[in-house]
GROMACS .gro file of C-alpha atoms in nm:
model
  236
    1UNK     CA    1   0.075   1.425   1.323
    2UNK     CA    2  -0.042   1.102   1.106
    3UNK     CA    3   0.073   1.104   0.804
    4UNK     CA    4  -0.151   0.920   0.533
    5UNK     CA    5  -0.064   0.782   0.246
    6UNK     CA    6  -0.192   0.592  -0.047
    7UNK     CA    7  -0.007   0.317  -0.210
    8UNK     CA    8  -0.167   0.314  -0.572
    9UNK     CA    9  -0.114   0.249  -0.937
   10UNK     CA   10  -0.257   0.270  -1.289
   11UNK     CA   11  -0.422  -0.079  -1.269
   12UNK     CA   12  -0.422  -0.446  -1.103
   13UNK     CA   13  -0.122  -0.682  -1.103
   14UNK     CA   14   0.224  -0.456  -1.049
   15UNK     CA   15   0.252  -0.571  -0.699
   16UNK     CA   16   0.056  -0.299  -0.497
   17UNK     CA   17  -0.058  -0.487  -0.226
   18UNK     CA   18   0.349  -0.631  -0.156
   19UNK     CA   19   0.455  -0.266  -0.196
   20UNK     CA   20   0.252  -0.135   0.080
   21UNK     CA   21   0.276  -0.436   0.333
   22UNK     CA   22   0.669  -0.389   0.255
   23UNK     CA   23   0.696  -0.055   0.279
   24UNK     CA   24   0.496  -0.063   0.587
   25UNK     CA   25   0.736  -0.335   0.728
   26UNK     CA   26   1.029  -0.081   0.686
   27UNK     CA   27   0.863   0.146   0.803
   28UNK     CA   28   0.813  -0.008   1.170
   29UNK     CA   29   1.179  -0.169   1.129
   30UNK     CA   30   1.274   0.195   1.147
   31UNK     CA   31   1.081   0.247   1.504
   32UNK     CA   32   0.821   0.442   1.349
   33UNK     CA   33   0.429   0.354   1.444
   34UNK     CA   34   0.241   0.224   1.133
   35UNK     CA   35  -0.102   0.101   1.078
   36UNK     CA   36  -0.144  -0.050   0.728
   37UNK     CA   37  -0.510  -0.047   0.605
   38UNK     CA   38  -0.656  -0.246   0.268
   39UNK     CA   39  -0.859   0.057   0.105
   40UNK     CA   40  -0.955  -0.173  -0.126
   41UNK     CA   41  -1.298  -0.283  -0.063
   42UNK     CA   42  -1.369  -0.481  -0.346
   43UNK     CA   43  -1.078  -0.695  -0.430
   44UNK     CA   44  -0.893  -0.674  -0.083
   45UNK     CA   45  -0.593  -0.862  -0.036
   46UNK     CA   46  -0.351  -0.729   0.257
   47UNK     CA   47  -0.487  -0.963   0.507
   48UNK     CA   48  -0.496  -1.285   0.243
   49UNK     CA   49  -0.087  -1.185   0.200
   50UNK     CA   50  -0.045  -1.173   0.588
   51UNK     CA   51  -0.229  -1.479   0.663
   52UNK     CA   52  -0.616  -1.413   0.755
   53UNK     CA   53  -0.819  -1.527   0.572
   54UNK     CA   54  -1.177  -1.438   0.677
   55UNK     CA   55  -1.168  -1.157   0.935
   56UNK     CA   56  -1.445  -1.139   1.194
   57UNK     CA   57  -1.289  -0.801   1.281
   58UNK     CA   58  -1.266  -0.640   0.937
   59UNK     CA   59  -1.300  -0.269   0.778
   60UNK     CA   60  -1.591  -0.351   0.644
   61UNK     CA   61  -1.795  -0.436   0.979
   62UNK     CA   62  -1.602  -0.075   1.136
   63UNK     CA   63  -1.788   0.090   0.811
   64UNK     CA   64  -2.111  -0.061   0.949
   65UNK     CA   65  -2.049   0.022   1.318
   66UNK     CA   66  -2.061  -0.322   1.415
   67UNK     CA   67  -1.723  -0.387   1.536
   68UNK     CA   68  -1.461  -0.107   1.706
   69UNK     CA   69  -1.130   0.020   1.561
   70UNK     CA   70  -0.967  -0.218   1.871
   71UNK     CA   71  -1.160  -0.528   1.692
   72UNK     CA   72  -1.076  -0.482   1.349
   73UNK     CA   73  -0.674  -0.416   1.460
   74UNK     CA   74  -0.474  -0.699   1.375
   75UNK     CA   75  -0.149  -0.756   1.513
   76UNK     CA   76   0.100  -0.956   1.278
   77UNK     CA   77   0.380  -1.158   1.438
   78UNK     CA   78   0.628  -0.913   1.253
   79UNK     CA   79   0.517  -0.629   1.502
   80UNK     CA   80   0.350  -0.493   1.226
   81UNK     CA   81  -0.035  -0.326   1.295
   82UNK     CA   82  -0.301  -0.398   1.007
   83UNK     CA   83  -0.696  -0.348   0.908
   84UNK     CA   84  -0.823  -0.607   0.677
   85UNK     CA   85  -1.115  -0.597   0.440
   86UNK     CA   86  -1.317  -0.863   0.453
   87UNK     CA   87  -1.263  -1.115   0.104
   88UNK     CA   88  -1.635  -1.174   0.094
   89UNK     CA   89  -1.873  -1.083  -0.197
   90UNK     CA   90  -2.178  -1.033   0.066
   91UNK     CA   91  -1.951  -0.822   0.281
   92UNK     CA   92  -1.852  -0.572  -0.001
   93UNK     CA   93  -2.236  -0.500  -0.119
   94UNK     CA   94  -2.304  -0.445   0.210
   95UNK     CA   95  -2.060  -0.165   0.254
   96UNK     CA   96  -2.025   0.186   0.153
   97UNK     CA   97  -1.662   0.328   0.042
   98UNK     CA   98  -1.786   0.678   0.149
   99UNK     CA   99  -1.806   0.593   0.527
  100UNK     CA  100  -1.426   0.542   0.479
  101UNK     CA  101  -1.411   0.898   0.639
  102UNK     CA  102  -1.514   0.786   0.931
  103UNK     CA  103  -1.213   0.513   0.997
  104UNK     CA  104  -0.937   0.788   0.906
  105UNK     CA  105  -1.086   1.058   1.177
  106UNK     CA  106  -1.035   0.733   1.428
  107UNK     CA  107  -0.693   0.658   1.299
  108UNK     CA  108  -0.582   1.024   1.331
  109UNK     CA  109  -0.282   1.070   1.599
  110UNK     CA  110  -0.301   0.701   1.665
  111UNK     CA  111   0.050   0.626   1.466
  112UNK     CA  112   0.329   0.797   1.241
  113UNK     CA  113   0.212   0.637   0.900
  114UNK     CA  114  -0.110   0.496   0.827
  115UNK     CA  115  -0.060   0.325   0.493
  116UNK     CA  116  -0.330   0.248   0.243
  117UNK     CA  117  -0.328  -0.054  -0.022
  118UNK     CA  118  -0.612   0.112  -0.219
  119UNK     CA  119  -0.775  -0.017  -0.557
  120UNK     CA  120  -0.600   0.004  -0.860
  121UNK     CA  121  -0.707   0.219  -1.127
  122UNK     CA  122  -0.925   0.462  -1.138
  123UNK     CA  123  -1.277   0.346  -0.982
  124UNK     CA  124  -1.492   0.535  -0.743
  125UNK     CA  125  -1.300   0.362  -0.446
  126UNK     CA  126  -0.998   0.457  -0.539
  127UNK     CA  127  -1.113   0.796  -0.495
  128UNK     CA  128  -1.266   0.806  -0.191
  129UNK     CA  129  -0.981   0.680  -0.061
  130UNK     CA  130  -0.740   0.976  -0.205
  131UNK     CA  131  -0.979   1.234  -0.045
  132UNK     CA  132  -0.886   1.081   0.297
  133UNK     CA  133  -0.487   1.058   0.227
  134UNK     CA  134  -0.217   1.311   0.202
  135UNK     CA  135   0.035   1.187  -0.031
  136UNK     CA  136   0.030   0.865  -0.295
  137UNK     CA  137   0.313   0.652  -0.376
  138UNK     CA  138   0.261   0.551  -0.732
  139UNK     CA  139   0.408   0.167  -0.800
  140UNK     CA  140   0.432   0.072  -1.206
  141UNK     CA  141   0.582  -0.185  -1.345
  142UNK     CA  142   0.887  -0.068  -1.619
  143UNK     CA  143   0.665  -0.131  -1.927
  144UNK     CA  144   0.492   0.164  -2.144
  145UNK     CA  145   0.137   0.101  -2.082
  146UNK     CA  146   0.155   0.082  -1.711
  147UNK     CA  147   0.350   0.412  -1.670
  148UNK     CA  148   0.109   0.555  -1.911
  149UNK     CA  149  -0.200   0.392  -1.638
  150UNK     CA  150  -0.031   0.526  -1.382
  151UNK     CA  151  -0.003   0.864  -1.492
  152UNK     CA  152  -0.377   0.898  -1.513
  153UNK     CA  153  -0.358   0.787  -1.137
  154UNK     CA  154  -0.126   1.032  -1.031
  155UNK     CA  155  -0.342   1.315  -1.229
  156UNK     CA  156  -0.623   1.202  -1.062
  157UNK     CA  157  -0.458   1.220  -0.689
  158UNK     CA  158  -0.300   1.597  -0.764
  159UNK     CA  159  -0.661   1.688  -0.813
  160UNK     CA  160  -0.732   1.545  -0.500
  161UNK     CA  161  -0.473   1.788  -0.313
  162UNK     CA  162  -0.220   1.498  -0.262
  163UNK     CA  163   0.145   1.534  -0.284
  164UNK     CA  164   0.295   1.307  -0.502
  165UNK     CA  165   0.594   1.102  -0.249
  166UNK     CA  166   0.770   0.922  -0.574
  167UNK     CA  167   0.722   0.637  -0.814
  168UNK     CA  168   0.820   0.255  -0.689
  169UNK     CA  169   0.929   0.056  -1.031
  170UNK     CA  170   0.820  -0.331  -0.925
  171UNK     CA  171   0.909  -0.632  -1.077
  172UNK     CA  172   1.179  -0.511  -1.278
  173UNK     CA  173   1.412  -0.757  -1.476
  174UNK     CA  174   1.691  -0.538  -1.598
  175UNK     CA  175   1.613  -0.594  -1.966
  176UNK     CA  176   1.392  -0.477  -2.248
  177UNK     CA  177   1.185  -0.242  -2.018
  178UNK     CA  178   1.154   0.132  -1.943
  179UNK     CA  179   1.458   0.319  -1.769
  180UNK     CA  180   1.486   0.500  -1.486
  181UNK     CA  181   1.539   0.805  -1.661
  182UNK     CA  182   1.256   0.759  -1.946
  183UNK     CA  183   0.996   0.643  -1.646
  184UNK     CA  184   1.075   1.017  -1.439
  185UNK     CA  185   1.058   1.207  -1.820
  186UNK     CA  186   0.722   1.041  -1.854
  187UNK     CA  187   0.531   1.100  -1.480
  188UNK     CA  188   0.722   1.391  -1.373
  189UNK     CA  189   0.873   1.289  -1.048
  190UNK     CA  190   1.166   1.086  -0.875
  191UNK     CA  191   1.177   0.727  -0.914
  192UNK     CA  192   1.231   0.645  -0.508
  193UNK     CA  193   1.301   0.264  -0.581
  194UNK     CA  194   1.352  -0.037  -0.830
  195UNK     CA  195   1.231  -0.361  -0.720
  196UNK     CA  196   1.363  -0.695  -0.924
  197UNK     CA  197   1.176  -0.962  -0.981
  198UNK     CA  198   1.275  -1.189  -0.678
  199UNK     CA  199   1.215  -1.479  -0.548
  200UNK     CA  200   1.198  -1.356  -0.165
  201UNK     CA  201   0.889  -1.171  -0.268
  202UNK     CA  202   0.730  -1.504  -0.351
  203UNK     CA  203   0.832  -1.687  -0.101
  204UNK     CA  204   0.788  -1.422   0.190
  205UNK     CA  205   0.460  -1.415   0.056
  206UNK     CA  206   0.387  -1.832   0.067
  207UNK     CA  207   0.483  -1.775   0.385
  208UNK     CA  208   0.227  -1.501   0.489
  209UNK     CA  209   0.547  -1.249   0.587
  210UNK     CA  210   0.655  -0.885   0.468
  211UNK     CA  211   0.940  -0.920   0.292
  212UNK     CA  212   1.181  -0.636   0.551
  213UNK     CA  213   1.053  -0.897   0.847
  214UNK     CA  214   1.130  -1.232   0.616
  215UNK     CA  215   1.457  -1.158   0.458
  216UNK     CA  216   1.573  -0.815   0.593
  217UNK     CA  217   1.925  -0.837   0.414
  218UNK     CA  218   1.795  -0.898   0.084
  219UNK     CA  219   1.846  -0.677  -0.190
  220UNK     CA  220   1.467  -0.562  -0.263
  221UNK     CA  221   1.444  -0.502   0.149
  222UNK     CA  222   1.733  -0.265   0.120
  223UNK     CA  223   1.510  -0.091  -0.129
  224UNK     CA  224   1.167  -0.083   0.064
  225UNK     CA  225   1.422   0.082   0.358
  226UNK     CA  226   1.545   0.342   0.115
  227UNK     CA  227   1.198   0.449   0.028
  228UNK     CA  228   1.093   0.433   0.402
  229UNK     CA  229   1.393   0.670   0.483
  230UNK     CA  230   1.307   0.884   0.251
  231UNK     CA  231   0.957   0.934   0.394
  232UNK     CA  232   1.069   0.961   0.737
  233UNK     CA  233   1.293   1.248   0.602
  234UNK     CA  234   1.020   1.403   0.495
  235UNK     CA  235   0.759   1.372   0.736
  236UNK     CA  236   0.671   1.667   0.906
   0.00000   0.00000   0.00000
């Protein structure tokens, strides 16, 4: 069986979209079939990170029936399988975030993981997108405000049905921020990871790479390979 899951947090700017392209990396690094998919029809950025730019074959022409799930499949030179949303203003009005039923039926039995960038916060897309998922991995940033963001999120995706996988803690810096211990009082569940602030990241990104495929030995890919364990070990 696929197993779905959203990648989400509280709001914009903690480093979602790296999270799930990274976690999807380790993922396939540990021979499981992924597809990663940019839920996030109105500021979509999975295939900007991974190098394309302006998709002819995007989600948002699947949505429409114009292209097939074959077209809109992107194959990254990392091995890694991907569905972008197109970047374009005219493309988003033109599409409608509850036909994104109709791309999870396809995806269905077609790989181990499908993983979803969606939107952060709280918006209508974001939940469309949790009614189609299974579990959400939350991803904060150590500071007050965005674990108290986040745990709106993760309210909002246990009302949904989902199972909550664990928190990711991005861009940590080791001082003056939340601990591990006062992050899991506050949300309620195991912190899976804790991702410094690195320079890889930025520079796996300049280069259009996931981290795991970029610099596989590097401290914050031992991480994303921890958390991608720990969802293999629990993947029915």
């Amino acid at each position: 069986m696929t197993k779905f899951i959203a990648v989400a947090s509280g709001k914009g700017g903690v480093g979602k979209t790296t999270v799930a392209i990274s976690l999807a990396q380790a993922l396939f690094n540990q021979h499981r079939s992924v597809i990663l998919v940019d839920g996030n029809l109105v500021t979509p950025h999975v295939g900007l990170h991974l190098g394309v730019l302006n998709p002819k074959g995007s989600l948002n022409a699947f949505l429409r029936k114009e292209k097939s799930l074959q077209e809109i499949t992107h194959l990254h030179e990392s091995g890694l399988s991907f569905i972008p949303a197109s970047p374009s203003y005219e493309e988003f009005q033109k599409t409608n975030p509850e036909s994104l039923g109709e791309l999870f039926e396809h995806l269905d039995g077609l790989a181990d993981f499908v993983i979803v960038d969606t939107p952060g916060g709280l918006g209508y897309e974001t939940q469309q997108v949790f009614k189609q998922c299974e579990e959400v991995l939350l991803v904060i940033t150590p500071t007050l405000s965005a674990v108290m963001d986040a745990l709106k999120t993760l309210r909002a995706s246990e009302e949904q049905g989902l199972t909550v996988a664990g928190i990711v803690a991005n861009m940590m810096h080791g001082r003056h921020e939340l601990k591990k211990e006062e992050v899991e009082a506050i949300v309620g569940h195991p912190l899976l990871a804790k991702i410094k602030y690195d320079q890889k990241i930025r520079k796996a990104a300049h280069r259009s790479l996931p981290l795991p495929y970029a610099y596989p030995r590097c401290r914050s890919a031992r991480e994303f390979r921890t958390i991608a364990e720990h969802l293999c070990l629990t993947k029915r």
